[in-house]
Each structure stands twice: as C-alpha cells, then as structure tokens.
C-alpha cells in the first residue's frame, strides 16, 4: 500500500511521462516538472522562497509505502529488504527524497514462510512501483486540486 503526496512528480516508469504532480498554474493541465524547477537554469538550486518559503512543512509531503510479507524476517532483514525495495522510488517519483519530503518504505514480516531479504526487497521494488502508480491513478480530486483522472479528462487523454 502507498500513500503518495510527494513534492516531486509521479512518473509512469513504462513511458517516463509525468502522470501526477504540480501544475504550471492553477488553470493549467501541464505539469511543472519539479526536478527541472528545483535545479533551475545551469544547475543553480531554486530557493526556498521560490518554492513558497517553506509554506509546506517538512512533514506535509511524502511518499509512504508499506510492504507486508508472509516471509519470516528478522528486524535487520526487514530493514534490509525495505532499503532494497526503496531503490525503486526514483523510477516513479522525481525528485525523490528532497528536504521537503519524508519518503519511507517499510517491510512488515507477518508470517513464517521461508524466504530471504534479497527476494523480498527485489520483489518489493515491483510492489513499490506499482503501488505508487496505482495511488496516483486511484486518487480523487481534493477541492481545487484535480486528480490525475480529472486532468486527463480535461486534456482528453485516456489515462
């Protein structure tokens, strides 16, 4: 399961296209491309003031993913599997892990099946990609903030 509200954009890893994220303006259906915005011209970082002077606090934007498994894992093995699974985040969120985010992937071991943390973590990478993309696909609009579906409808897309 994933809770997705990153500063960055949600990327479809199959096409590389931005499918959810900040828009160029409130009435636009075009995405701002946050990675490009943060780096600005010639790699100079955009200032906090340009990003709203920290209006959104450090805990308001995040991507949280919980992977549950019936594999028997120790705390250390579950932590390793989560770290391995989290390596999939950059393929679906760009940028990931900014100072404005609290991105986190955790693995919960809820069973007694024999496995190993490498298998759980590598399989978890697929789970992370699918869960983040699905969260964006299934989101609904909130007030004046349109969902991915609503933006696609405005553009005439069939996403």
XYZ file of N, CA and C in Angstrom:
477
model
N 0.855 -1.174 0.000
C 0.000 0.000 0.000
C 0.900 1.235 0.000
N 0.450 2.269 -0.679
C 1.241 3.502 -0.754
C 0.360 4.714 -0.486
N 0.916 5.661 0.230
C 0.323 6.985 0.418
C 1.256 7.935 -0.314
N 0.722 8.640 -1.298
C 1.576 9.391 -2.217
C 1.177 10.859 -2.271
N 2.042 11.717 -1.751
C 1.874 13.166 -1.828
C 3.264 13.811 -1.845
N 4.081 13.437 -2.838
C 5.455 13.942 -2.848
C 5.549 15.374 -3.344
N 6.640 16.038 -3.019
C 6.952 17.313 -3.654
C 7.175 17.055 -5.138
N 7.819 15.945 -5.442
C 8.135 15.601 -6.826
C 6.929 15.110 -7.601
N 7.193 14.767 -8.842
C 6.160 14.279 -9.749
C 6.101 12.760 -9.704
N 4.919 12.213 -9.982
C 4.772 10.775 -10.139
C 5.007 10.467 -11.616
N 5.905 9.520 -11.858
C 6.336 9.170 -13.205
C 5.834 7.772 -13.553
N 5.312 7.603 -14.764
C 4.986 6.266 -15.250
C 6.300 5.651 -15.726
N 6.796 4.606 -15.054
C 8.106 4.065 -15.424
C 8.128 3.422 -16.811
N 6.964 3.075 -17.332
C 6.922 2.469 -18.670
C 7.175 3.499 -19.755
N 6.657 4.716 -19.565
C 6.786 5.750 -20.602
C 7.735 6.878 -20.212
N 7.997 7.017 -18.912
C 8.809 8.135 -18.440
C 8.022 9.430 -18.333
N 6.729 9.375 -18.608
C 5.881 10.572 -18.580
C 5.450 10.912 -17.156
N 5.353 12.206 -16.878
C 4.788 12.665 -15.608
C 3.285 12.419 -15.675
N 2.748 11.719 -14.677
C 1.314 11.434 -14.662
C 0.591 12.158 -13.529
N 1.332 12.662 -12.562
C 0.731 13.429 -11.469
C 1.811 14.310 -10.859
N 1.402 15.498 -10.439
C 2.360 16.411 -9.823
C 1.875 17.839 -9.885
N 2.751 18.738 -9.502
C 2.414 20.166 -9.519
C 2.214 20.619 -10.963
N 1.241 21.509 -11.131
C 0.964 22.040 -12.470
C 1.621 23.394 -12.648
N 1.776 23.803 -13.898
C 2.408 25.094 -14.212
C 1.639 26.258 -13.595
N 0.324 26.140 -13.549
C -0.525 27.148 -12.903
C -1.826 26.464 -12.508
N -2.632 27.136 -11.711
C -3.867 26.541 -11.203
C -4.826 26.121 -12.309
N -4.832 26.844 -13.426
C -5.764 26.509 -14.509
C -5.117 25.696 -15.627
N -3.869 25.305 -15.438
C -3.138 24.556 -16.458
C -3.325 23.054 -16.271
N -3.247 22.319 -17.378
C -3.210 20.857 -17.298
C -1.789 20.342 -17.525
N -0.835 21.255 -17.723
C 0.569 20.878 -17.919
C 1.280 20.783 -16.571
N 2.140 19.789 -16.464
C 2.902 19.618 -15.232
C 4.131 20.520 -15.230
N 4.504 20.976 -14.039
C 5.614 21.926 -13.892
C 6.985 21.267 -14.033
N 7.084 19.967 -13.827
C 8.360 19.236 -13.816
C 9.222 19.748 -12.664
N 8.929 19.233 -11.490
C 9.553 19.719 -10.265
C 11.067 19.529 -10.261
N 11.565 18.442 -10.818
C 13.024 18.248 -10.851
C 13.688 19.380 -11.618
N 13.107 19.764 -12.750
C 13.663 20.874 -13.532
C 13.510 22.191 -12.777
N 12.397 22.366 -12.083
C 12.169 23.593 -11.316
C 13.189 23.725 -10.190
N 13.446 22.630 -9.476
C 14.388 22.679 -8.358
C 15.814 22.967 -8.802
N 16.195 22.472 -9.955
C 17.563 22.701 -10.413
C 17.702 24.008 -11.166
N 16.593 24.553 -11.671
C 16.646 25.843 -12.358
C 17.600 25.828 -13.535
N 18.054 26.974 -13.931
C 18.976 27.092 -15.057
C 20.396 26.812 -14.609
N 21.137 26.124 -15.423
C 22.562 25.854 -15.219
C 22.843 25.162 -13.885
N 21.874 24.388 -13.379
C 22.094 23.631 -12.158
C 22.050 24.447 -10.877
N 21.675 25.726 -10.952
C 21.579 26.549 -9.737
C 20.285 26.181 -9.020
N 20.393 25.890 -7.735
C 19.207 25.477 -6.987
C 18.209 26.613 -6.839
N 16.947 26.283 -6.985
C 15.864 27.212 -6.720
C 15.833 27.453 -5.213
N 15.509 28.656 -4.808
C 15.491 28.971 -3.379
C 14.198 28.504 -2.729
N 14.229 28.365 -1.407
C 13.022 28.014 -0.673
C 11.939 29.055 -0.903
N 12.315 30.316 -1.016
C 11.336 31.376 -1.235
C 10.562 31.123 -2.533
N 11.260 30.692 -3.575
C 10.597 30.418 -4.846
C 9.668 29.216 -4.747
N 9.915 28.352 -3.778
C 9.059 27.192 -3.576
C 7.994 27.466 -2.522
N 7.787 28.706 -2.176
C 6.754 29.067 -1.224
C 7.297 29.340 0.157
N 8.606 29.549 0.272
C 9.244 29.907 1.537
C 8.912 28.908 2.643
N 8.908 27.629 2.262
C 8.661 26.594 3.270
C 7.221 26.531 3.722
N 6.291 27.049 2.902
C 4.883 27.041 3.276
C 4.403 25.627 3.560
N 4.892 24.674 2.778
C 4.555 23.304 3.116
C 5.688 22.797 3.992
N 5.316 22.365 5.171
C 6.320 21.943 6.138
C 6.978 20.632 5.748
N 7.993 20.231 6.493
C 8.753 19.035 6.153
C 7.946 17.747 6.242
N 6.807 17.772 6.888
C 6.007 16.555 7.026
C 4.726 16.585 6.198
N 4.555 17.587 5.356
C 3.334 17.687 4.567
C 3.422 16.971 3.238
N 4.605 16.695 2.762
C 4.784 15.983 1.506
C 5.602 14.738 1.774
N 5.122 13.628 1.232
C 5.826 12.375 1.458
C 5.295 11.292 0.544
N 6.057 10.244 0.428
C 5.600 9.001 -0.176
C 5.897 7.909 0.844
N 4.854 7.260 1.306
C 4.992 6.184 2.288
C 4.533 4.886 1.647
N 5.353 3.859 1.717
C 4.994 2.557 1.162
C 5.192 1.504 2.246
N 4.171 0.687 2.445
C 4.252 -0.424 3.389
C 4.114 -1.715 2.587
N 5.110 -2.570 2.718
C 5.099 -3.874 2.060
C 4.934 -4.920 3.150
N 3.891 -5.724 3.045
C 3.716 -6.812 4.005
C 4.061 -8.124 3.310
N 4.667 -9.007 4.062
C 5.070 -10.299 3.512
C 4.818 -11.392 4.534
N 4.568 -12.586 4.028
C 4.434 -13.721 4.940
C 5.783 -14.397 5.174
N 6.845 -13.790 4.660
C 8.194 -14.310 4.889
C 8.625 -14.043 6.326
N 9.318 -14.997 6.902
C 9.861 -14.808 8.241
C 11.165 -14.019 8.104
N 11.173 -12.796 8.615
C 12.356 -11.937 8.552
C 12.656 -11.377 9.932
N 13.924 -11.253 10.240
C 14.309 -10.555 11.462
C 14.131 -9.054 11.221
N 14.243 -8.289 12.286
C 14.146 -6.835 12.147
C 15.213 -6.319 11.180
N 16.424 -6.826 11.302
C 17.519 -6.404 10.428
C 17.255 -6.803 8.973
N 16.740 -8.015 8.762
C 16.430 -8.464 7.398
C 15.296 -7.644 6.786
N 14.278 -7.324 7.572
C 13.171 -6.499 7.071
C 13.665 -5.100 6.720
N 14.569 -4.568 7.533
C 15.152 -3.251 7.250
C 15.953 -3.293 5.955
N 16.732 -4.351 5.756
C 17.498 -4.508 4.520
C 16.556 -4.614 3.320
N 15.510 -5.432 3.438
C 14.554 -5.604 2.339
C 13.878 -4.280 1.998
N 13.546 -3.498 3.009
C 12.923 -2.187 2.780
C 13.882 -1.250 2.060
N 15.146 -1.264 2.462
C 16.142 -0.414 1.795
C 16.292 -0.816 0.333
N 16.291 -2.102 0.069
C 16.397 -2.588 -1.301
C 15.154 -2.205 -2.104
N 13.981 -2.387 -1.528
C 12.729 -2.033 -2.214
C 12.641 -0.535 -2.482
N 13.158 0.273 -1.560
C 13.063 1.734 -1.717
C 13.867 2.246 -2.902
N 14.781 1.429 -3.414
C 15.556 1.848 -4.579
C 14.695 1.985 -5.828
N 13.450 1.535 -5.770
C 12.523 1.703 -6.894
C 11.854 3.078 -6.885
N 11.880 3.778 -5.762
C 11.198 5.082 -5.694
C 11.632 6.062 -6.781
N 12.927 6.197 -7.086
C 13.307 7.164 -8.127
C 12.738 6.860 -9.515
N 12.290 5.635 -9.742
C 11.694 5.321 -11.043
C 10.245 5.774 -11.137
N 9.630 6.126 -9.994
C 8.229 6.557 -10.011
C 7.987 7.915 -9.367
N 8.978 8.471 -8.689
C 8.854 9.808 -8.094
C 10.120 10.587 -8.444
N 9.929 11.774 -9.013
C 11.091 12.593 -9.392
C 10.860 14.053 -9.041
N 11.722 14.634 -8.227
C 12.799 14.003 -7.481
C 12.240 13.308 -6.249
N 13.024 12.414 -5.709
C 12.635 11.684 -4.508
C 13.597 12.068 -3.387
N 13.115 12.033 -2.157
C 13.984 12.261 -1.010
C 14.457 13.687 -0.826
N 13.665 14.661 -1.261
C 14.070 16.053 -1.061
C 13.935 16.428 0.411
N 14.447 17.592 0.766
C 14.323 18.036 2.161
C 12.883 18.393 2.508
N 12.021 18.432 1.514
C 10.609 18.743 1.729
C 9.768 17.481 1.898
N 10.376 16.310 1.723
C 9.663 15.038 1.779
C 10.064 14.237 3.009
N 9.236 13.270 3.324
C 9.546 12.311 4.377
C 9.399 10.904 3.825
N 9.971 10.654 2.647
C 9.791 9.390 1.940
C 10.284 8.199 2.759
N 9.494 7.116 2.714
C 9.811 5.961 3.545
C 9.192 4.706 2.952
N 9.945 3.629 2.940
C 9.440 2.300 2.595
C 9.737 1.405 3.785
N 8.717 0.689 4.252
C 8.941 -0.257 5.347
C 8.422 -1.632 4.936
N 9.016 -2.662 5.497
C 8.591 -4.038 5.262
C 8.114 -4.609 6.586
N 6.916 -5.191 6.565
C 6.359 -5.857 7.736
C 6.350 -7.353 7.480
N 7.003 -8.098 8.331
C 7.045 -9.548 8.235
C 5.942 -10.109 9.119
N 4.964 -10.744 8.495
C 3.778 -11.195 9.233
C 3.549 -12.695 9.102
N 4.591 -13.447 8.869
C 4.382 -14.871 8.668
C 5.585 -15.696 9.026
N 5.521 -16.938 8.604
C 6.562 -17.900 8.934
C 7.144 -18.573 7.698
N 6.823 -18.068 6.508
C 7.317 -18.676 5.272
C 8.820 -18.474 5.145
N 9.480 -19.469 4.588
C 10.918 -19.347 4.384
C 11.176 -18.476 3.161
N 12.077 -17.544 3.303
C 12.454 -16.648 2.215
C 13.772 -16.012 2.599
N 14.151 -14.997 1.844
C 15.350 -14.253 2.215
C 15.115 -12.781 1.917
N 15.834 -11.901 2.583
C 15.579 -10.472 2.421
C 15.869 -9.960 1.011
N 16.775 -10.620 0.284
C 17.032 -10.186 -1.095
C 15.788 -10.388 -1.958
N 15.162 -11.561 -1.847
C 13.965 -11.838 -2.630
C 12.853 -10.859 -2.260
N 12.655 -10.640 -0.965
C 11.604 -9.721 -0.521
C 11.884 -8.307 -1.034
N 13.113 -7.851 -0.926
C 13.463 -6.497 -1.373
C 13.355 -6.314 -2.872
N 13.841 -7.298 -3.632
C 13.785 -7.185 -5.093
C 12.353 -7.295 -5.605
N 11.572 -8.194 -5.017
C 10.153 -8.273 -5.357
C 9.452 -6.996 -4.903
N 9.890 -6.477 -3.776
C 9.335 -5.229 -3.250
C 9.532 -4.050 -4.184
N 10.585 -4.061 -4.991
C 10.780 -2.972 -5.957
C 9.610 -2.900 -6.930
N 9.155 -4.055 -7.400
C 7.974 -4.081 -8.276
C 6.749 -3.571 -7.519
N 6.609 -3.999 -6.275
C 5.481 -3.573 -5.442
C 5.492 -2.056 -5.259
N 6.652 -1.479 -4.981
C 6.768 -0.028 -4.793
C 6.322 0.710 -6.051
N 6.851 0.306 -7.205
C 6.484 0.988 -8.457
C 4.990 0.910 -8.705
N 4.429 -0.274 -8.560
C 3.002 -0.460 -8.847
C 2.131 0.280 -7.832
N 2.494 0.235 -6.558
C 1.678 0.876 -5.522
C 1.665 2.394 -5.672
N 2.812 2.992 -5.985
C 2.869 4.452 -6.151
C 2.054 4.868 -7.369
N 2.223 4.164 -8.476
C 1.469 4.499 -9.684
C -0.028 4.290 -9.462
N -0.387 3.215 -8.797
C -1.804 2.951 -8.525
C -2.400 4.029 -7.612
N -1.637 4.475 -6.628
C -2.131 5.537 -5.741
C -2.461 6.789 -6.544
N -1.605 7.136 -7.498
C -1.872 8.307 -8.342
C -3.088 8.062 -9.235
N -3.202 6.855 -9.769
C -4.326 6.529 -10.652
C -5.657 6.540 -9.911
N -5.666 6.097 -8.676
C -6.904 5.963 -7.905
C -7.263 7.202 -7.092
N -6.379 8.176 -7.036
C -6.645 9.386 -6.245
C -7.858 10.130 -6.795
N -8.547 10.809 -5.905
C -9.663 11.659 -6.313
C -9.278 13.112 -6.083
N -9.989 13.995 -6.749
C -9.707 15.425 -6.601
C -9.989 15.861 -5.172
N -9.278 16.907 -4.750
C -9.464 17.459 -3.415
C -9.631 18.959 -3.559
N -10.847 19.435 -3.398
C -11.108 20.863 -3.568
C -10.723 21.317 -4.964
N -9.834 22.298 -5.026
C -9.388 22.849 -6.306
C -8.231 22.064 -6.922
N -7.784 21.023 -6.242
C -6.652 20.235 -6.738
C -7.198 19.025 -7.493
N -7.036 19.021 -8.829
C -7.598 17.921 -9.617
C -6.760 16.650 -9.513
N -7.431 15.530 -9.631
C -6.745 14.241 -9.636
C -6.154 13.974 -11.019
N -5.348 12.929 -11.091
C -4.767 12.501 -12.361
C -5.874 12.226 -13.379
N -6.931 11.577 -12.942
C -8.065 11.262 -13.822
C -8.743 12.516 -14.341
N -8.966 13.486 -13.440
C -9.627 14.729 -13.851
C -8.768 15.522 -14.827
N -7.463 15.571 -14.593
C -6.569 16.273 -15.526
C -6.564 15.593 -16.886
N -6.529 14.264 -16.884
C -6.547 13.523 -18.150
C -7.843 13.793 -18.899
N -8.947 13.869 -18.165
C -10.240 14.161 -18.790
C -10.247 15.552 -19.418
N -9.675 16.523 -18.719
C -9.598 17.890 -19.261
C -8.758 17.949 -20.532
N -7.722 17.111 -20.586
C -6.847 17.087 -21.765
C -7.414 16.208 -22.864
N -8.384 15.383 -22.526
C -8.925 14.443 -23.495
C -8.115 13.160 -23.585
N -7.268 12.910 -22.573
C -6.460 11.683 -22.537
C -7.309 10.520 -22.052
N -6.837 9.336 -22.335
C -7.479 8.114 -21.839
C -6.580 7.428 -20.825
N -6.076 8.140 -19.840
C -5.163 7.533 -18.849
C -5.926 6.811 -17.799
